[in-house]
Structure formats: C-alpha cells, structure tokens
Amino acid sequence: MRWTALIWALPILFIAAGAIAQDIDDLADLDEGVVLEEPFIKGIQPNTWGMTILFGYLNVSTTLLRAEGIIVDVEFPDEASFSDMTLDGELSFAPQLRLTRTIGSHFALELGGGFALGDYFQELSGDQVNWTDPDGDNEVTENELAKGSYWIWTGELSGSWYPRGEGTFQPYLIGGVGANLYDIDSAYIDGSTSSLAFSYGVGIRLIGDELYSIRIEARNYHASLENSVGSTFLQLPNLSADQLVDFPVSRLVDQSELTQAEIDAILQLLDINPGAIDPQTPLPVPYESYETETFSSLWVSIGFEATF
C-alpha cells in the first residue's frame, strides 16, 4: 500500500520540481532583461542635441549711414536742400533660432540664425544749403526728415563654456562669428549690404529636466557697414521732355570743377535754361561713396531650449 502511494507521488514530485525550476529560470531571464534607469542629475547633459528659440531686442541706436553735404530734400521745380546728415537706428525686435550640440558637460557648439526689425530716423547737422532753381519762385520750404525701417538677417557659429557643468543654475560664456545682411529701406542706399560680424556675451541656463531648460542671454555684436550709394533720390517730371527723370542722390559742386558737357547734362536733367543760371551757382552731381560705419549693438534675450 505504501509502495503504491509512493509510486503515485513520484510523478507529482517530478512535475512540481520541474515547474519550480522553470519559474526560477524565468525569474533569472527577467532579472537579466531589466535595466534600472539611472536617476536624472540636473546639469549640462554630455553629447546631446538641442533646439533653442530666443526672443530679444537688439539695440541699434547707432549711425547706419553718414554723409556730408548730401541732398536731404527736393521741392520740384523750385529747390533742393543739402546738409550733413546721418541715418540712425533704434531698438529692434530680434528673435533667434539655434541648433545646439553639447561636448561633454562644459562645452557646446551652436549654429544659429535670426533677424532684427527696426526703424531709423534722419538727423541733420552743420549748415544747410538751399539750392534754388533760377526758373522757379526761389521760395524755401521746411525739410521733411526721412524715416524708414531696416532688416538685419544674421547667421552665426558660436561656442559656449559652462564652468559648473552640474546643477540647475548654469552660467555660461559665449562667443561667435558669422555674417549679417543689412537691408535698409532708403533712397540713399542701393540694395543690401553684407558684413562679417563677431559677438561675445554671458548667459544663464536654468535646467528644468532632461528635456527643457530656460535661457537668458546678453551679447555684444560688432560689425562694419559699407553702404553703396543709391542711384535715384526722387523721380521728377521734366516738363520740356514730358517725361519723368531720376534726380540722383547728389551733392553740390562748383561749376569750375565740372566740364561743360557735365554742366549741360545737369541743366537738361533739371529742366533749367542754361542762360538763367549764374556761373557761380553750384550744381548737384551724383554722390560718390559713403564712409564705412563700425559699430557695436547690445542684444538681450530670453527663451527656452529643448534637448533630444
């Protein structure tokens, strides 16, 4: 009887042992497949990509164009006014977008671009000369100062250094080099002008988690601007020829410095009777070139960076 019970119990024992062995094997496989996630430590994550968008203002309160004795107003057919003048910029809205790559926990490279949109105003200085057409009424009217807008398109490669590397609060130094494209909406300037630019500054990056952080940055941009002279200051009707003619961006020159052919061409353009003008009266001739303007502009911004 005992042997019979033992014989029946043996298969049950073998089956139970096999099940236990299988469970142990499954637990071992499960343990091998589990990877414990390391806790996130706030700081600059090494070898990661990021996308940064910044909204700021660029202080372009500087001279964009400077000219001496240039035409500043025309009141056809009676007069034109000439004076020393500048076109000065103002504060402009300037967002930027950057692609970031960290190198270790202390360095990063950034490839970025953006634009600045603002206004400029005209300022006159020195003595103003009013040139009057001898065939006109010789009345002088008050000048209307020019105003307009400008665009600055920017592209730059920058490097950043984070001295701390770890922690929520990350101050950094940044510097870069790139190119600017200036598009100033003014009759004085012909087309757009490009320029090499470099910058340096400081910033603060506040780490939120492994996906995002907030950035505050201030940079000083240095550039040189060499504008080309516009060809036409204003279109005027030539009554004798019954057509519109281009009054050039010009300055006054004594007739003694001009050839007779140049004098005749100017008088024809201005629809002036050659016998009506005094030989001592200066005549407007096209302006040749402008000085190169070198300036710096402070940019202050705030935005966020997404890490991936």
Short mmCIF file of C-alpha atoms in Angstrom, two decimals:
data_model
loop_
_atom_site.label_atom_id
_atom_site.label_comp_id
_atom_site.label_asym_id
_atom_site.label_seq_id
_atom_site.Cartn_x
_atom_site.Cartn_y
_atom_site.Cartn_z
CA MET A 1 0.00 0.00 0.00
CA ARG A 2 2.82 2.33 0.92
CA TRP A 3 4.68 1.41 -2.24
CA THR A 4 1.62 2.14 -4.33
CA ALA A 5 1.23 5.61 -2.79
CA LEU A 6 4.90 6.29 -3.32
CA ILE A 7 4.70 5.27 -6.96
CA TRP A 8 1.78 7.66 -7.48
CA ALA A 9 3.57 10.50 -5.63
CA LEU A 10 6.81 10.32 -7.60
CA PRO A 11 5.38 11.77 -10.86
CA ILE A 12 3.73 14.58 -8.91
CA LEU A 13 7.03 15.41 -7.25
CA PHE A 14 8.86 15.43 -10.59
CA ILE A 15 6.23 17.73 -12.14
CA ALA A 16 6.36 20.14 -9.18
CA ALA A 17 10.16 20.21 -9.26
CA GLY A 18 10.12 20.96 -12.98
CA ALA A 19 7.63 23.79 -12.51
CA ILE A 20 9.74 25.32 -9.75
CA ALA A 21 12.86 25.05 -11.90
CA GLN A 22 11.05 26.76 -14.80
CA ASP A 23 9.90 29.58 -12.52
CA ILE A 24 13.44 30.09 -11.27
CA ASP A 25 14.73 30.16 -14.86
CA ASP A 26 12.04 32.71 -15.86
CA LEU A 27 12.97 34.90 -12.92
CA ALA A 28 16.62 34.76 -13.95
CA ASP A 29 15.74 35.77 -17.52
CA LEU A 30 13.54 38.59 -16.26
CA ASP A 31 16.29 39.83 -13.98
CA GLU A 32 18.75 39.84 -16.88
CA GLY A 33 16.32 41.85 -19.06
CA VAL A 34 15.57 44.57 -16.53
CA VAL A 35 17.70 47.73 -16.86
CA LEU A 36 17.39 50.06 -13.94
CA GLU A 37 17.02 53.69 -15.11
CA GLU A 38 19.63 55.98 -13.67
CA PRO A 39 18.21 58.99 -11.81
CA PHE A 40 18.39 62.32 -13.72
CA ILE A 41 21.09 64.61 -12.38
CA LYS A 42 20.48 68.24 -13.32
CA GLY A 43 23.25 69.80 -15.35
CA ILE A 44 24.63 70.01 -18.89
CA GLN A 45 23.96 66.59 -20.43
CA PRO A 46 27.02 65.46 -22.43
CA ASN A 47 26.83 64.74 -26.16
CA THR A 48 23.20 65.76 -26.69
CA TRP A 49 21.40 67.83 -29.32
CA GLY A 50 19.18 70.78 -28.53
CA MET A 51 16.97 73.35 -30.24
CA THR A 52 16.87 76.85 -28.78
CA ILE A 53 14.48 79.71 -29.53
CA LEU A 54 15.20 83.15 -28.08
CA PHE A 55 13.17 86.36 -28.18
CA GLY A 56 15.04 89.58 -27.64
CA TYR A 57 15.80 93.15 -28.60
CA LEU A 58 18.86 94.46 -30.43
CA ASN A 59 19.93 98.00 -29.59
CA VAL A 60 20.85 99.55 -32.94
CA SER A 61 20.95 103.09 -31.56
CA THR A 62 23.93 103.86 -33.73
CA THR A 63 24.74 105.50 -37.06
CA LEU A 64 23.86 103.33 -40.05
CA LEU A 65 24.82 105.94 -42.67
CA ARG A 66 26.84 109.17 -42.57
CA ALA A 67 27.23 111.68 -45.42
CA GLU A 68 28.46 115.26 -45.76
CA GLY A 69 26.75 117.86 -47.94
CA ILE A 70 24.25 115.38 -49.35
CA ILE A 71 20.81 116.15 -50.70
CA VAL A 72 18.17 115.96 -47.97
CA ASP A 73 15.06 117.36 -49.65
CA VAL A 74 13.68 118.26 -53.09
CA GLU A 75 10.73 120.57 -53.82
CA PHE A 76 10.35 120.46 -57.59
CA PRO A 77 10.72 122.61 -59.52
CA ASP A 78 11.93 125.27 -57.16
CA GLU A 79 14.58 123.97 -54.79
CA ALA A 80 16.73 121.26 -53.25
CA SER A 81 18.35 121.28 -49.82
CA PHE A 82 21.76 119.87 -48.92
CA SER A 83 23.25 119.19 -45.49
CA ASP A 84 25.46 116.90 -43.43
CA MET A 85 23.24 114.09 -42.21
CA THR A 86 23.10 110.68 -40.56
CA LEU A 87 20.63 107.82 -40.56
CA ASP A 88 20.45 106.44 -37.01
CA GLY A 89 18.89 103.16 -35.94
CA GLU A 90 16.67 102.43 -32.96
CA LEU A 91 15.81 99.48 -30.73
CA SER A 92 14.70 96.48 -32.83
CA PHE A 93 12.85 93.21 -32.26
CA ALA A 94 15.35 90.37 -32.77
CA PRO A 95 14.47 86.65 -32.33
CA GLN A 96 16.95 83.80 -32.94
CA LEU A 97 16.76 80.05 -33.56
CA ARG A 98 19.75 77.78 -32.81
CA LEU A 99 20.78 74.15 -33.14
CA THR A 100 22.97 73.10 -30.19
CA ARG A 101 25.41 70.21 -29.65
CA THR A 102 26.99 69.70 -26.23
CA ILE A 103 30.57 68.43 -25.98
CA GLY A 104 30.98 66.89 -22.57
CA SER A 105 29.42 68.71 -19.63
CA HIS A 106 31.18 72.06 -20.03
CA PHE A 107 31.18 72.99 -23.73
CA ALA A 108 28.65 73.40 -26.54
CA LEU A 109 28.58 74.46 -30.19
CA GLU A 110 25.62 76.40 -31.57
CA LEU A 111 24.64 77.11 -35.18
CA GLY A 112 22.04 79.85 -35.26
CA GLY A 113 20.26 82.46 -37.31
CA GLY A 114 17.70 85.19 -36.89
CA PHE A 115 16.68 88.70 -37.83
CA ALA A 116 16.25 92.17 -36.39
CA LEU A 117 13.47 94.52 -37.49
CA GLY A 118 13.52 98.17 -36.50
CA ASP A 119 13.19 101.81 -37.58
CA TYR A 120 15.70 104.53 -38.39
CA PHE A 121 15.44 108.32 -38.39
CA GLN A 122 17.35 111.08 -40.15
CA GLU A 123 19.36 113.71 -38.31
CA LEU A 124 20.79 116.86 -39.92
CA SER A 125 23.87 118.70 -38.68
CA GLY A 126 26.03 121.61 -39.75
CA ASP A 127 24.98 124.35 -42.16
CA GLN A 128 22.13 123.64 -44.53
CA VAL A 129 22.43 124.84 -48.12
CA ASN A 130 19.26 125.59 -50.09
CA TRP A 131 19.77 125.39 -53.82
CA THR A 132 17.07 127.15 -55.82
CA ASP A 133 16.16 126.74 -59.45
CA PRO A 134 16.61 130.12 -61.18
CA ASP A 135 13.47 129.42 -63.22
CA GLY A 136 11.44 128.79 -60.03
CA ASP A 137 9.99 131.07 -57.36
CA ASN A 138 13.05 130.90 -55.06
CA GLU A 139 10.90 130.09 -52.04
CA VAL A 140 12.41 127.72 -49.48
CA THR A 141 10.19 125.26 -47.62
CA GLU A 142 10.91 123.32 -44.44
CA ASN A 143 12.60 119.96 -44.88
CA GLU A 144 10.77 116.72 -44.24
CA LEU A 145 13.15 114.43 -42.37
CA ALA A 146 13.37 110.89 -43.69
CA LYS A 147 12.19 107.90 -41.69
CA GLY A 148 12.08 104.24 -42.57
CA SER A 149 12.70 100.68 -41.49
CA TYR A 150 15.51 98.19 -41.75
CA TRP A 151 16.04 94.42 -41.59
CA ILE A 152 19.19 92.70 -40.34
CA TRP A 153 19.48 88.99 -41.20
CA THR A 154 22.04 87.09 -39.13
CA GLY A 155 23.84 83.73 -39.23
CA GLU A 156 26.47 82.65 -36.72
CA LEU A 157 28.51 79.77 -35.32
CA SER A 158 29.04 80.11 -31.56
CA GLY A 159 30.83 78.31 -28.76
CA SER A 160 29.67 78.18 -25.12
CA TRP A 161 31.56 77.33 -21.94
CA TYR A 162 29.71 76.19 -18.80
CA PRO A 163 32.13 76.42 -15.83
CA ARG A 164 29.89 74.46 -13.43
CA GLY A 165 28.52 71.66 -15.62
CA GLU A 166 26.26 70.25 -12.89
CA GLY A 167 23.26 71.74 -11.13
CA THR A 168 20.12 73.69 -12.00
CA PHE A 169 21.82 77.09 -12.27
CA GLN A 170 24.24 77.15 -15.23
CA PRO A 171 26.02 80.45 -16.01
CA TYR A 172 27.98 80.44 -19.27
CA LEU A 173 30.22 82.49 -21.53
CA ILE A 174 29.50 82.59 -25.26
CA GLY A 175 31.25 83.95 -28.34
CA GLY A 176 30.81 83.54 -32.06
CA VAL A 177 31.49 84.70 -35.59
CA GLY A 178 29.15 84.97 -38.55
CA ALA A 179 27.68 87.27 -41.18
CA ASN A 180 24.98 89.94 -41.24
CA LEU A 181 22.87 91.09 -44.18
CA TYR A 182 21.56 94.65 -43.86
CA ASP A 183 18.51 95.76 -45.85
CA ILE A 184 17.81 99.45 -45.15
CA ASP A 185 14.74 100.87 -46.85
CA SER A 186 16.17 104.20 -48.00
CA ALA A 187 16.67 106.02 -51.29
CA TYR A 188 20.20 106.84 -50.12
CA ILE A 189 21.24 103.19 -50.23
CA ASP A 190 21.47 100.83 -53.18
CA GLY A 191 20.37 97.29 -52.32
CA SER A 192 21.51 95.16 -49.39
CA THR A 193 24.90 95.10 -47.71
CA SER A 194 26.63 92.10 -46.12
CA SER A 195 29.19 92.25 -43.34
CA LEU A 196 31.32 89.97 -41.17
CA ALA A 197 30.23 90.10 -37.52
CA PHE A 198 31.51 88.69 -34.25
CA SER A 199 29.99 88.65 -30.78
CA TYR A 200 30.65 87.81 -27.15
CA GLY A 201 28.49 87.71 -24.05
CA VAL A 202 27.18 85.93 -20.98
CA GLY A 203 24.11 83.88 -20.20
CA ILE A 204 22.24 81.84 -17.63
CA ARG A 205 20.68 78.46 -18.32
CA LEU A 206 18.15 77.13 -15.80
CA ILE A 207 17.81 73.34 -16.15
CA GLY A 208 14.21 72.14 -15.78
CA ASP A 209 14.62 68.43 -16.54
CA GLU A 210 16.29 66.28 -19.19
CA LEU A 211 14.00 67.74 -21.89
CA TYR A 212 13.93 71.51 -21.41
CA SER A 213 15.70 74.49 -19.88
CA ILE A 214 15.22 78.27 -19.77
CA ARG A 215 17.90 80.60 -21.14
CA ILE A 216 18.64 84.28 -20.55
CA GLU A 217 21.42 85.83 -22.62
CA ALA A 218 23.13 89.17 -23.32
CA ARG A 219 25.61 89.58 -26.19
CA ASN A 220 27.50 92.42 -27.79
CA TYR A 221 27.68 92.30 -31.60
CA HIS A 222 30.41 94.08 -33.59
CA ALA A 223 30.12 94.73 -37.33
CA SER A 224 31.11 97.13 -40.11
CA LEU A 225 28.63 98.54 -42.60
CA GLU A 226 29.69 99.78 -46.03
CA ASN A 227 26.64 101.06 -47.91
CA SER A 228 26.51 101.68 -51.65
CA VAL A 229 25.08 104.97 -52.90
CA GLY A 230 21.56 104.77 -54.29
CA SER A 231 21.13 105.95 -57.85
CA THR A 232 17.85 107.87 -57.52
CA PHE A 233 16.77 110.19 -54.72
CA LEU A 234 13.47 111.13 -56.32
CA GLN A 235 11.72 110.96 -59.69
CA LEU A 236 10.76 114.36 -61.07
CA PRO A 237 8.81 115.44 -64.16
CA ASN A 238 10.83 117.13 -66.89
CA LEU A 239 8.18 119.39 -68.41
CA SER A 240 10.15 120.13 -71.57
CA ALA A 241 10.68 116.46 -72.36
CA ASP A 242 7.26 115.42 -71.00
CA GLN A 243 8.73 112.54 -69.01
CA LEU A 244 9.94 111.50 -65.57
CA VAL A 245 13.64 111.87 -64.81
CA ASP A 246 15.71 110.49 -61.94
CA PHE A 247 17.03 113.14 -59.58
CA PRO A 248 20.20 111.48 -58.24
CA VAL A 249 21.45 111.14 -54.69
CA SER A 250 23.74 114.13 -55.02
CA ARG A 251 25.89 116.85 -53.53
CA LEU A 252 26.64 120.41 -54.66
CA VAL A 253 29.79 121.09 -56.69
CA ASP A 254 31.14 124.36 -58.08
CA GLN A 255 30.76 124.66 -61.83
CA SER A 256 34.50 125.29 -62.08
CA GLU A 257 35.05 121.62 -61.13
CA LEU A 258 32.81 120.38 -63.96
CA THR A 259 33.26 120.10 -67.69
CA GLN A 260 30.86 121.94 -69.99
CA ALA A 261 29.36 118.63 -71.07
CA GLU A 262 28.65 117.73 -67.43
CA ILE A 263 27.08 121.14 -66.81
CA ASP A 264 24.85 120.83 -69.89
CA ALA A 265 23.71 117.34 -68.84
CA ILE A 266 22.79 118.55 -65.34
CA LEU A 267 20.87 121.58 -66.63
CA GLN A 268 18.99 119.38 -69.09
CA LEU A 269 18.11 116.90 -66.32
CA LEU A 270 16.82 119.72 -64.09
CA ASP A 271 14.99 121.38 -66.99
CA ILE A 272 16.88 124.65 -66.45
CA ASN A 273 17.53 127.24 -69.14
CA PRO A 274 21.37 127.48 -69.43
CA GLY A 275 21.19 131.26 -69.75
CA ALA A 276 19.25 131.59 -66.50
CA ILE A 277 21.90 130.21 -64.14
CA ASP A 278 24.81 132.14 -62.67
CA PRO A 279 28.24 130.55 -63.37
CA GLN A 280 28.99 130.91 -59.64
CA THR A 281 26.00 128.78 -58.65
CA PRO A 282 26.99 125.24 -57.64
CA LEU A 283 25.20 122.33 -59.28
CA PRO A 284 24.10 118.94 -57.91
CA VAL A 285 26.20 115.96 -59.02
CA PRO A 286 25.85 112.27 -58.05
CA TYR A 287 27.29 111.37 -54.64
CA GLU A 288 30.29 109.04 -54.98
CA SER A 289 30.61 106.92 -51.82
CA TYR A 290 29.91 106.72 -48.09
CA GLU A 291 32.18 106.18 -45.13
CA THR A 292 32.36 102.70 -43.58
CA GLU A 293 30.48 102.60 -40.28
CA THR A 294 31.82 100.36 -37.49
CA PHE A 295 29.56 99.85 -34.50
CA SER A 296 28.51 97.52 -31.70
CA SER A 297 24.98 96.55 -30.67
CA LEU A 298 23.77 95.00 -27.42
CA TRP A 299 21.32 92.08 -27.72
CA VAL A 300 19.30 90.92 -24.69
CA SER A 301 17.04 87.85 -24.93
CA ILE A 302 15.10 85.16 -23.10
CA GLY A 303 13.87 81.80 -24.37
CA PHE A 304 13.99 78.05 -23.87
CA GLU A 305 15.96 75.06 -25.11
CA ALA A 306 14.56 71.62 -25.88
CA THR A 307 17.02 68.72 -25.53
CA PHE A 308 16.77 65.50 -27.52
#
